[in-house]
mmCIF file of C-alpha atoms in Angstrom:
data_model
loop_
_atom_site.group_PDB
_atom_site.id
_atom_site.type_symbol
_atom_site.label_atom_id
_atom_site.label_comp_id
_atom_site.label_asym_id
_atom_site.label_seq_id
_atom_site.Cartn_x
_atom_site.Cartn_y
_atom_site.Cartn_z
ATOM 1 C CA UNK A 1 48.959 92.343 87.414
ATOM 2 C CA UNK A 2 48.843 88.481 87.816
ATOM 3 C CA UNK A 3 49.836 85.992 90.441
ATOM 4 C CA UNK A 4 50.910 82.498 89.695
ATOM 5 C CA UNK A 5 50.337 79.817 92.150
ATOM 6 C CA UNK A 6 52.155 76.290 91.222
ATOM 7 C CA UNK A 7 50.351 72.898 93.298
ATOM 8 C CA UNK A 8 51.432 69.506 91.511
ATOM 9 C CA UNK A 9 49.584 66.533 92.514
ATOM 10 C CA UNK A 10 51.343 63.702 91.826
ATOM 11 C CA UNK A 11 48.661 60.571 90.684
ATOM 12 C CA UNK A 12 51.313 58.545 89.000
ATOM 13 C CA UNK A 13 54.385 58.504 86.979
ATOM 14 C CA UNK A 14 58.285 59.614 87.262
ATOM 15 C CA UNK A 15 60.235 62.877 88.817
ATOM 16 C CA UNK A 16 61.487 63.334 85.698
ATOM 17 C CA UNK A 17 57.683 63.604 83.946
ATOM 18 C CA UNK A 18 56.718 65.990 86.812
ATOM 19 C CA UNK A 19 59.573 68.340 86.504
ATOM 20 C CA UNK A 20 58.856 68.022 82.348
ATOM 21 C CA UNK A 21 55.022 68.868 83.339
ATOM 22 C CA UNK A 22 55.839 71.657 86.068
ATOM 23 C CA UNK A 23 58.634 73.257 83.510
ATOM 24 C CA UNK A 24 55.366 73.024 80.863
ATOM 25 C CA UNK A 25 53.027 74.739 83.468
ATOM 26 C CA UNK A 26 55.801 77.549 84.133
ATOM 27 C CA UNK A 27 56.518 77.969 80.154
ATOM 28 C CA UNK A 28 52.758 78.594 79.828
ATOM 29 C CA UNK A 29 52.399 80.749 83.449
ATOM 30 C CA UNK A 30 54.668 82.677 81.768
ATOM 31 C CA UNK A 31 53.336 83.245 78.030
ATOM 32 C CA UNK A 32 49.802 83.632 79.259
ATOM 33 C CA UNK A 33 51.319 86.482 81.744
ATOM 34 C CA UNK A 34 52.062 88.379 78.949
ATOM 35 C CA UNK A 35 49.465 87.784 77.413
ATOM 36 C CA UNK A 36 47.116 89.281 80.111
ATOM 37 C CA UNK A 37 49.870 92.239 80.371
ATOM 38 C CA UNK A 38 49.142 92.851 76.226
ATOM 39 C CA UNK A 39 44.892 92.501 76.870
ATOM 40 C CA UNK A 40 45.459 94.951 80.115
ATOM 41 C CA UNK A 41 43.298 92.067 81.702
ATOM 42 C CA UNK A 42 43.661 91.334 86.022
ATOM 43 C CA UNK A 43 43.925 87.403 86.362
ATOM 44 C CA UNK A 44 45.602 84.906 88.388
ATOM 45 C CA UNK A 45 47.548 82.052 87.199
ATOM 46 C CA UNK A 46 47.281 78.492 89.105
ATOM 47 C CA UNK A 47 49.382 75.534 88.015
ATOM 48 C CA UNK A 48 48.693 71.994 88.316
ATOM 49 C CA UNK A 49 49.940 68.743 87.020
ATOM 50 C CA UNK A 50 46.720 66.344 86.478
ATOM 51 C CA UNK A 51 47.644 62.843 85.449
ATOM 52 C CA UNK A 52 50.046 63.272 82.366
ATOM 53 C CA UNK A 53 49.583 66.892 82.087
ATOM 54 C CA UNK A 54 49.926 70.156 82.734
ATOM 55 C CA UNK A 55 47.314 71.879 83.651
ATOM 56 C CA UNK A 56 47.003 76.015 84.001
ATOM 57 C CA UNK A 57 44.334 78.201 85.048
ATOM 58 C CA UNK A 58 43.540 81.700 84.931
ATOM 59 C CA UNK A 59 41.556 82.898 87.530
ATOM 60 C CA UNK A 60 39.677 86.333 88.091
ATOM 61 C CA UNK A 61 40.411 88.290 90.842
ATOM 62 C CA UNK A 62 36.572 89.703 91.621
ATOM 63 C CA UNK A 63 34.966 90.124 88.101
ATOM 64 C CA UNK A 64 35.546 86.830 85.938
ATOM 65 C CA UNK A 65 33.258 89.163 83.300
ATOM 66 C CA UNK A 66 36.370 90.286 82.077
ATOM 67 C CA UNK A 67 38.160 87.243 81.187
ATOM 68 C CA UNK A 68 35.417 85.457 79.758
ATOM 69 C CA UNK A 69 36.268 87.361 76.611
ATOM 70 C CA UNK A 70 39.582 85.316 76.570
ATOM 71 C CA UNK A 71 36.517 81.905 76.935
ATOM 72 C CA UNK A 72 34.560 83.148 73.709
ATOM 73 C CA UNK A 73 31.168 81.633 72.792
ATOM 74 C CA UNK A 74 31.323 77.873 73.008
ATOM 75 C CA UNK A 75 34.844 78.083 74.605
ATOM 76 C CA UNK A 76 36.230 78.992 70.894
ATOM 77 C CA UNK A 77 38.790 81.809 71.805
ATOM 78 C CA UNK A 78 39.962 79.263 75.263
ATOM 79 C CA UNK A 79 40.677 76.633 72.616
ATOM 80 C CA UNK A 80 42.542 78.842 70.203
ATOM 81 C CA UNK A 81 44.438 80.445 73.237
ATOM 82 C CA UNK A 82 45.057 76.456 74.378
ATOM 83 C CA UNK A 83 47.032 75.987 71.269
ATOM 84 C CA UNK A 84 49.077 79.204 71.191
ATOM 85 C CA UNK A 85 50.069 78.511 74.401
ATOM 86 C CA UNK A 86 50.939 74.762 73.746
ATOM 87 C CA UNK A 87 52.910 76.259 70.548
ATOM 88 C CA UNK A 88 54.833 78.470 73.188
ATOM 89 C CA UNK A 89 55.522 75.635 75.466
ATOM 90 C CA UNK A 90 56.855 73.648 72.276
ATOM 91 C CA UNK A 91 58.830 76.463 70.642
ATOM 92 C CA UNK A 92 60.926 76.742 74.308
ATOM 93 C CA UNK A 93 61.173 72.280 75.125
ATOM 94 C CA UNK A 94 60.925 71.208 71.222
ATOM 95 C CA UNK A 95 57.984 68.574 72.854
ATOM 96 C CA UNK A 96 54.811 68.275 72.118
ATOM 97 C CA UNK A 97 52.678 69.498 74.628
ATOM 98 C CA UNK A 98 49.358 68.222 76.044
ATOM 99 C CA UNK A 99 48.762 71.630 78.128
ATOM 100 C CA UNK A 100 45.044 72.200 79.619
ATOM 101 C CA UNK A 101 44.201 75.924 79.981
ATOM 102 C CA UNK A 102 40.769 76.781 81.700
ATOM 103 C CA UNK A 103 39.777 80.121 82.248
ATOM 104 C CA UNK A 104 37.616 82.044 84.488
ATOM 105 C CA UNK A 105 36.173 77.882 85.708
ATOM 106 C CA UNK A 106 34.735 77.573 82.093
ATOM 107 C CA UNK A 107 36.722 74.152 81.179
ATOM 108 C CA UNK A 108 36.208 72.886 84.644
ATOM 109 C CA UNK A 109 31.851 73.793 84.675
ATOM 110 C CA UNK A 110 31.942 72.173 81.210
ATOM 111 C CA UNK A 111 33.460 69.397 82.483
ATOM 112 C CA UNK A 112 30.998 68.539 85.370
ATOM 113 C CA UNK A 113 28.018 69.127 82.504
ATOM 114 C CA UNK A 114 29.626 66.875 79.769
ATOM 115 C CA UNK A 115 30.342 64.197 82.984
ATOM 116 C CA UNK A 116 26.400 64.441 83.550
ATOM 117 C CA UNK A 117 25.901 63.812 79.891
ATOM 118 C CA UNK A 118 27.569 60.735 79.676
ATOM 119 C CA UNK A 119 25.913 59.779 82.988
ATOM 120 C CA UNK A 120 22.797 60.147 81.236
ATOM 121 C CA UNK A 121 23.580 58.779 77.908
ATOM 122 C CA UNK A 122 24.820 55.493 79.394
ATOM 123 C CA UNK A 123 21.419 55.342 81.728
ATOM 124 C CA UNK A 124 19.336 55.885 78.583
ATOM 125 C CA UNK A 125 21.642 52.798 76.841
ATOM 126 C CA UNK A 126 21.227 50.579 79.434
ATOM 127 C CA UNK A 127 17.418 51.235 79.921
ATOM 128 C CA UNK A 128 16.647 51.072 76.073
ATOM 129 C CA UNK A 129 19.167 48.513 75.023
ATOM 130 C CA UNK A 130 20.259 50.856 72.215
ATOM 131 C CA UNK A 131 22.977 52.741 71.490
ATOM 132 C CA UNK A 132 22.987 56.545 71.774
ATOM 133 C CA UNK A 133 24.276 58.767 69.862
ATOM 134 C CA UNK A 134 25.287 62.300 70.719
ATOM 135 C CA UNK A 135 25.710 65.359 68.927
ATOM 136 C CA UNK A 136 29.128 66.251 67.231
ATOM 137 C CA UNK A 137 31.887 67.362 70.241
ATOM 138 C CA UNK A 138 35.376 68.358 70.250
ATOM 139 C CA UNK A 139 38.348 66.170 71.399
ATOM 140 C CA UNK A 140 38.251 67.586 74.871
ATOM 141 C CA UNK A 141 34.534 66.988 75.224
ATOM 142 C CA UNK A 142 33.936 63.358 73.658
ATOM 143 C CA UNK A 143 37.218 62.129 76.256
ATOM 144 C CA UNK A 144 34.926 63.688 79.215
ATOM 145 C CA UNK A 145 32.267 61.605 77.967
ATOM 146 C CA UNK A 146 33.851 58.751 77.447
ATOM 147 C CA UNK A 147 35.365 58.975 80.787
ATOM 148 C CA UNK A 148 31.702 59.404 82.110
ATOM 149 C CA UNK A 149 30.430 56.598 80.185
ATOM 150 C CA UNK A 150 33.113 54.131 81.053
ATOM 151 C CA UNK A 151 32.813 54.920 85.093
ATOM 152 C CA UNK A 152 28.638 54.023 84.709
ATOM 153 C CA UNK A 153 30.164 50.639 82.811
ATOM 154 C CA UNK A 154 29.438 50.641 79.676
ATOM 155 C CA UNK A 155 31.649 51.269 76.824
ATOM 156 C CA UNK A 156 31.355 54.314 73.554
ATOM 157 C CA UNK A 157 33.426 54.709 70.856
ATOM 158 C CA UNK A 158 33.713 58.007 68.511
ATOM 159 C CA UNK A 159 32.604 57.674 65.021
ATOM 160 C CA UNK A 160 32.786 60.679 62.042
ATOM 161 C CA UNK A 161 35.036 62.732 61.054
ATOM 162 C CA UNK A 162 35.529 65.970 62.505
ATOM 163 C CA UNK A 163 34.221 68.740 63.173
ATOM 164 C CA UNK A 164 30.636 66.060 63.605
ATOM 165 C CA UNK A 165 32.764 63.521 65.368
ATOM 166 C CA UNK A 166 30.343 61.977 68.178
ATOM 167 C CA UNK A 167 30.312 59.962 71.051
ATOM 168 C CA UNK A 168 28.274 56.759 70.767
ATOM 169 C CA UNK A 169 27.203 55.086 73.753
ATOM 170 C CA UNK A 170 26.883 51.111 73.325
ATOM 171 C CA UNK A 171 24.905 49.401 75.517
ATOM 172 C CA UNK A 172 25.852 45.926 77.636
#
């Protein structure tokens, strides 16, 4: 049904983190086969260690239509299966895991948008000399953001509490 295809980049940090992070990625390769087995769903898996964590992929073969009912609207049922799956990596190492599942290139186009975003956001800031404020995000989305904003040079910070915590772009 699935194939699972392991690459590890290795940015920074100790053997012993990457074999932690790769054991992570195979935990989850694992649980998420099954999963796909259960939802009679054709995927592949690819693993990856990004920075500090492990990162896992499920990839259509042909039609992606298919798994982006494991995506949802807004990336809802991807962020509930995130969880599980970081609850199945826990449940077998006892850690706390930082696992990031992307399905069907959902996390990954989101990504490049939210990157864009903060592109923009921080433009507007520096132009206007005010601060912008965007509209409510989850974790995931505000650290893109962020990430975006701090690689134009400027710096944001969040502020609410969730779920209409935002990104706030300061300006210079």
């Amino acid at each position: 049904m699935s194939d699972v295809n392991t690459g590890t980049a290795t940015d920074s940090g100790s053997s012993a983190t990457l074999t932690r992070l790769e054991q992570e990625g195979e935990i989850a390769a694992d649980y998420l086969e099954g999963l796909l087995d259960i939802a009679d769903l054709d995927g592949d898996i690819d693993m990856d260690v990004e920075g500090e964590r492990a990162s896992v992929s499920i990839i259509g073969d042909g039609s992606a239509r298919e798994l982006t009912k494991l995506v949802g609207r807004d990336g809802e049922v991807l962020e509930a299966l995130q969880e599980l799956t970081r609850l199945a990596v826990h449940r077998e190492t006892g850690e706390r895991s930082r696992l990031m599942l992307d399905i069907a290139g959902f996390r990954a186009r989101k990504r490049a948008e939210l990157a864009q975003l903060g592109a923009e956001a921080a433009a507007e800031a520096k132009e206007t000399g005010e601060p912008v404020k965007l509209d409510p995000m989850t974790p995931f989305e505000r650290k893109v953001v962020h990430d975006a904003v701090a690689a134009a040079g400027l710096r944001s910070e969040s502020e609410g509490e969730e779920p209409q915590r935002r990104v706030v772009v300061l300006p210079v």
